[in-house]
Coordinates of C-alpha atoms in Angstrom, one line a residue:
M1 CA 121.4 -49.4 -148.4
A2 CA 119.6 -52.6 -148.6
V3 CA 116.7 -53.0 -146.1
E4 CA 116.9 -56.4 -144.6
K5 CA 113.3 -58.6 -145.4
R6 CA 112.6 -60.7 -143.3
V7 CA 109.6 -62.7 -142.6
R8 CA 106.8 -62.4 -139.6
F9 CA 104.9 -64.6 -139.0
K10 CA 101.4 -64.3 -137.4
N11 CA 101.1 -67.2 -135.0
A12 CA 103.7 -67.5 -132.7
W13 CA 103.7 -71.5 -132.7
L14 CA 103.9 -71.3 -136.7
P15 CA 107.8 -71.6 -136.6
W16 CA 108.0 -73.8 -134.4
V17 CA 105.7 -76.0 -136.1
L18 CA 107.4 -75.6 -139.5
V19 CA 110.7 -76.2 -137.2
A20 CA 109.5 -79.4 -135.8
P21 CA 109.7 -82.2 -138.4
Q22 CA 113.4 -81.8 -138.9
M23 CA 114.4 -80.8 -134.7
A24 CA 112.4 -84.6 -134.2
V25 CA 114.8 -86.2 -136.9
V26 CA 118.1 -84.7 -135.3
L27 CA 117.2 -85.3 -131.8
V28 CA 116.4 -89.2 -132.9
F29 CA 119.7 -89.4 -135.1
F30 CA 122.2 -87.9 -134.1
F31 CA 121.4 -86.1 -130.5
W32 CA 119.9 -89.7 -129.0
P33 CA 123.2 -91.5 -129.8
A34 CA 125.4 -89.1 -129.2
G35 CA 124.5 -88.8 -125.8
Q36 CA 123.6 -92.8 -125.6
A37 CA 127.9 -93.4 -127.0
I38 CA 129.0 -90.8 -123.9
Y39 CA 126.9 -92.8 -121.4
Q40 CA 127.8 -96.1 -122.0
S41 CA 132.1 -95.3 -123.0
V42 CA 132.4 -94.3 -119.1
L43 CA 130.8 -97.5 -118.6
S44 CA 132.5 -101.7 -118.5
E45 CA 130.2 -103.8 -119.7
D46 CA 129.8 -107.8 -121.0
A47 CA 129.8 -109.1 -124.1
F48 CA 125.7 -109.7 -124.3
G49 CA 125.2 -105.9 -122.1
T50 CA 123.5 -107.7 -119.5
S51 CA 125.7 -105.8 -116.0
S52 CA 127.5 -103.0 -116.6
V53 CA 130.1 -100.9 -113.8
Y54 CA 130.8 -97.5 -113.5
V55 CA 134.9 -96.6 -114.8
G56 CA 135.1 -93.3 -115.7
A57 CA 137.8 -92.5 -118.1
E58 CA 139.6 -96.1 -118.1
N59 CA 137.6 -96.2 -121.0
F60 CA 139.5 -93.1 -122.8
L61 CA 142.5 -93.7 -121.0
R62 CA 143.0 -97.3 -122.6
L63 CA 143.0 -96.0 -126.0
W64 CA 146.2 -94.0 -126.3
Q65 CA 147.8 -97.6 -124.6
D66 CA 146.8 -99.1 -127.9
D67 CA 149.2 -99.2 -131.0
S68 CA 146.8 -100.2 -133.1
Y69 CA 144.6 -97.1 -132.4
L70 CA 146.8 -95.0 -132.7
A71 CA 147.9 -96.0 -136.0
S72 CA 144.5 -96.2 -137.2
F73 CA 144.3 -91.8 -136.9
K74 CA 147.7 -92.6 -138.9
V75 CA 145.4 -94.3 -141.3
T76 CA 142.6 -92.4 -141.3
A77 CA 144.8 -88.8 -141.8
V78 CA 145.8 -91.0 -144.5
F79 CA 142.8 -92.5 -147.0
S80 CA 140.7 -89.0 -145.4
L81 CA 143.6 -86.5 -147.0
L82 CA 143.5 -89.0 -150.0
V83 CA 139.2 -89.5 -150.8
A84 CA 139.3 -85.5 -150.8
S85 CA 141.7 -84.1 -152.6
I86 CA 141.5 -86.9 -155.4
G87 CA 138.0 -86.5 -155.2
L88 CA 137.1 -82.9 -155.4
V89 CA 140.3 -82.1 -158.3
L90 CA 138.2 -85.2 -160.3
S91 CA 135.0 -83.6 -160.2
L92 CA 136.4 -80.4 -160.6
L93 CA 137.9 -80.8 -163.8
L94 CA 134.6 -83.4 -164.7
A95 CA 132.5 -80.6 -164.4
V96 CA 135.0 -78.0 -166.1
M97 CA 134.5 -80.5 -169.1
A98 CA 131.6 -81.1 -168.8
D99 CA 130.2 -77.9 -168.7
R100 CA 131.8 -77.2 -172.4
V101 CA 130.3 -80.4 -173.9
V102 CA 127.8 -78.7 -177.0
K103 CA 126.6 -81.9 -178.0
A104 CA 125.0 -85.0 -176.2
A105 CA 125.8 -82.6 -172.7
G106 CA 123.0 -84.7 -171.3
F107 CA 123.9 -88.0 -172.0
Y108 CA 127.8 -87.3 -170.5
K109 CA 126.0 -85.7 -167.5
M110 CA 124.3 -88.7 -166.7
L111 CA 126.9 -91.4 -167.2
L112 CA 128.3 -89.0 -164.5
V113 CA 125.8 -89.3 -162.2
W114 CA 125.6 -93.1 -162.5
P115 CA 127.5 -94.0 -159.0
Y116 CA 125.9 -91.8 -156.6
A117 CA 123.0 -94.1 -157.1
V118 CA 125.2 -96.8 -155.5
A119 CA 125.8 -97.7 -152.6
P120 CA 128.8 -97.1 -150.8
V121 CA 129.1 -101.3 -150.1
V122 CA 127.3 -101.8 -153.7
A123 CA 131.2 -99.8 -154.8
G124 CA 133.0 -101.0 -152.4
V125 CA 132.5 -105.1 -154.0
L126 CA 132.4 -103.8 -157.2
W127 CA 135.8 -102.3 -157.5
L128 CA 136.8 -105.9 -154.8
F129 CA 135.7 -107.6 -157.9
M130 CA 137.8 -105.3 -160.4
F131 CA 141.0 -105.7 -158.2
A132 CA 140.4 -109.2 -157.0
P133 CA 144.2 -110.6 -157.6
S134 CA 143.0 -113.7 -158.9
V135 CA 140.1 -113.3 -161.0
G136 CA 140.3 -109.1 -161.9
M137 CA 139.6 -108.4 -165.2
V138 CA 141.6 -105.1 -163.6
S139 CA 144.4 -107.3 -162.0
F140 CA 144.6 -109.6 -165.0
W141 CA 145.8 -106.2 -166.8
L142 CA 148.0 -105.2 -165.0
R143 CA 149.9 -108.9 -165.0
A144 CA 149.8 -108.7 -168.3
M145 CA 151.8 -105.1 -167.7
G146 CA 154.0 -106.6 -164.9
F147 CA 152.6 -105.5 -162.1
Q148 CA 151.6 -107.6 -159.6
W149 CA 148.4 -106.5 -157.5
D150 CA 147.7 -107.9 -154.2
H151 CA 145.8 -106.3 -152.3
L152 CA 145.6 -109.0 -150.1
L153 CA 149.0 -108.7 -148.4
N154 CA 149.8 -105.6 -149.7
G155 CA 148.9 -102.8 -147.5
N156 CA 149.5 -100.1 -149.9
H157 CA 147.4 -102.1 -153.0
A158 CA 144.4 -102.2 -150.1
M159 CA 144.6 -98.4 -149.4
M160 CA 144.1 -97.9 -153.5
L161 CA 141.2 -99.8 -153.5
I162 CA 139.8 -98.2 -150.8
V163 CA 140.7 -94.5 -152.5
M164 CA 140.0 -95.4 -155.2
A165 CA 136.2 -96.9 -154.4
S166 CA 135.8 -94.1 -152.6
V167 CA 136.8 -91.4 -154.3
W168 CA 134.2 -92.6 -157.4
N169 CA 131.1 -93.9 -155.1
Q170 CA 131.6 -89.5 -154.6
I171 CA 132.2 -88.6 -157.5
S172 CA 129.1 -87.9 -158.9
Y173 CA 127.8 -85.3 -155.6
N174 CA 130.7 -83.5 -156.2
F175 CA 130.4 -83.3 -159.8
L176 CA 126.9 -82.3 -159.3
F177 CA 127.9 -79.2 -157.4
F178 CA 130.8 -77.8 -159.5
L179 CA 128.6 -77.9 -162.9
A180 CA 125.6 -76.8 -160.8
G181 CA 128.1 -73.9 -159.6
L182 CA 130.1 -73.3 -163.0
Q183 CA 126.7 -72.8 -165.1
S184 CA 125.4 -70.1 -162.7
I185 CA 128.0 -67.6 -163.3
P186 CA 127.0 -65.0 -165.7
K187 CA 128.7 -65.7 -169.1
S188 CA 129.1 -62.3 -169.7
L189 CA 132.5 -62.6 -167.1
I190 CA 133.6 -65.0 -168.7
E191 CA 133.2 -63.3 -172.1
A192 CA 134.4 -59.7 -171.0
A193 CA 137.4 -61.9 -170.1
A194 CA 137.9 -63.5 -173.8
I195 CA 137.4 -60.1 -174.9
D196 CA 140.3 -59.1 -172.9
G197 CA 143.0 -61.5 -173.8
A198 CA 142.8 -64.5 -171.2
G199 CA 142.8 -67.5 -172.3
P200 CA 140.6 -70.9 -170.9
W201 CA 142.6 -72.0 -168.7
R202 CA 143.8 -67.7 -167.1
R203 CA 139.6 -67.6 -167.4
F204 CA 139.2 -69.7 -164.9
W205 CA 141.6 -69.6 -162.7
T206 CA 140.7 -66.0 -162.3
V207 CA 136.9 -65.4 -163.1
Q208 CA 135.5 -69.0 -162.6
F209 CA 137.3 -70.9 -159.8
P210 CA 136.9 -67.6 -157.5
L211 CA 133.4 -67.4 -158.0
L212 CA 133.2 -71.3 -157.1
S213 CA 135.4 -71.0 -153.2
P214 CA 131.5 -70.7 -151.7
T215 CA 130.6 -74.4 -153.8
A216 CA 134.0 -75.8 -153.5
F217 CA 134.2 -74.8 -149.0
F218 CA 131.0 -77.1 -149.0
L219 CA 131.5 -79.6 -151.1
L220 CA 135.6 -79.9 -148.5
V221 CA 133.2 -80.1 -145.9
I222 CA 131.0 -83.1 -147.1
N223 CA 134.0 -85.4 -148.1
I224 CA 135.9 -84.7 -145.0
I225 CA 132.4 -86.0 -143.0
Y226 CA 132.1 -88.5 -146.1
A227 CA 136.1 -90.4 -145.4
F228 CA 135.2 -89.9 -141.5
F229 CA 131.9 -92.1 -142.0
G230 CA 130.2 -92.6 -145.1
T231 CA 133.2 -95.1 -146.1
F232 CA 132.8 -97.7 -144.0
G233 CA 130.6 -99.8 -145.9
I234 CA 133.1 -99.6 -148.4
V235 CA 136.0 -100.5 -146.1
D236 CA 134.2 -103.4 -145.3
A237 CA 133.2 -105.0 -148.7
A238 CA 136.6 -104.3 -149.9
T239 CA 139.0 -105.5 -147.0
Q240 CA 137.6 -105.2 -144.3
G241 CA 140.2 -103.2 -142.5
G242 CA 143.1 -105.1 -144.1
P243 CA 146.0 -106.4 -144.5
G244 CA 146.3 -106.7 -141.1
K245 CA 145.2 -103.6 -140.2
D246 CA 146.9 -101.3 -143.1
T247 CA 142.9 -99.6 -143.6
A248 CA 141.3 -100.1 -140.2
I249 CA 140.3 -96.2 -140.0
L250 CA 138.2 -94.9 -137.2
V251 CA 135.0 -95.8 -138.6
Y252 CA 135.5 -99.2 -138.9
K253 CA 137.6 -99.9 -135.6
V254 CA 134.5 -98.9 -133.4
Y255 CA 132.7 -101.1 -135.2
F256 CA 135.5 -103.9 -135.1
D257 CA 135.6 -103.3 -131.6
G258 CA 132.5 -103.1 -130.9
F259 CA 130.8 -105.4 -132.9
K260 CA 133.6 -108.2 -133.2
A261 CA 135.3 -108.0 -130.1
L262 CA 132.8 -107.1 -127.8
D263 CA 134.2 -104.3 -126.2
L264 CA 131.0 -102.2 -126.1
G265 CA 132.8 -99.8 -123.7
G266 CA 136.2 -99.0 -125.4
S267 CA 133.7 -99.1 -128.7
A268 CA 131.8 -96.1 -127.4
A269 CA 134.9 -94.6 -126.5
Q270 CA 136.2 -94.3 -130.2
S271 CA 133.3 -93.4 -130.9
V272 CA 133.1 -90.2 -129.2
V273 CA 136.3 -89.7 -129.8
L274 CA 135.4 -89.7 -134.0
M275 CA 132.5 -87.1 -133.2
V276 CA 134.8 -85.0 -131.4
I277 CA 137.7 -85.4 -134.2
V278 CA 135.1 -84.1 -137.1
I279 CA 133.3 -81.7 -134.8
A280 CA 136.9 -79.9 -134.2
L281 CA 137.9 -80.4 -137.8
T282 CA 135.0 -79.1 -139.1
V283 CA 135.0 -75.9 -136.4
V284 CA 139.0 -75.6 -138.1
Q285 CA 137.3 -75.3 -141.9
F286 CA 134.9 -72.8 -141.0
R287 CA 137.3 -70.7 -138.6
Y288 CA 139.8 -71.0 -140.8
V289 CA 139.3 -72.4 -144.0
E290 CA 136.3 -70.1 -144.8
K291 CA 138.4 -67.2 -144.5
R292 CA 139.2 -67.9 -148.1
V293 CA 135.8 -68.0 -149.7
S294 CA 134.2 -64.8 -151.0
Y295 CA 131.2 -65.5 -151.5

């Protein structure tokens, strides 16, 4: 039975010093804003923030009476499901193909990593230009094939646009982790399966994919969080929540109600609800999905 080795420090204060920078980042960029949001969510403030009145749970109660806010739940659920599922499947496919490339493998990998260097708002603008109904290159090709693309008027087209932009912007991150996971699998296991007569597809599902389950689970959590929070720039640049409210995901509605509608208390309440939803989803994934993961 292997004995677990634990690191022991001679000075009792040294571990706290090493952890202090990370704890400072967490406190400043997570706990402080979260606490401020919870505090503002129980207040009713004027548009300039000069006066406030304690209203308790009134801001939260008004949310459940707002049809547009309730509709944003459905929009967010569809959007996050599409972004996470399509992004993971495509990135895994690209990682498997890149792992089998022998010639110019570095060049292909470099091309697949480039999208990660693009900021979300820039990715939104790029895809907006390509699919612009009047001057977009892709929309011109679609019209030539008889398909009338117009994300300014068609909510389904707008949803497709932000999903494609979000998947493209995140696919490099997923690709890197999947490729690293594939390359860490011992080649002897794959060769043994091949000697036993397993074809490429069977080798992947019975040998490689089970060993990739920890990586896939990690990326599932990251992609869900990315769909809820990291896609704000794409939505704001590409559709601004339109047409109507067809692409107004929860994080964009927090921004719109707080900075444009100037409903500071209601916006803070929405941010608290969004934080609770993401935490709950993460707990559920660790509680139920992780059971299927083989470490």
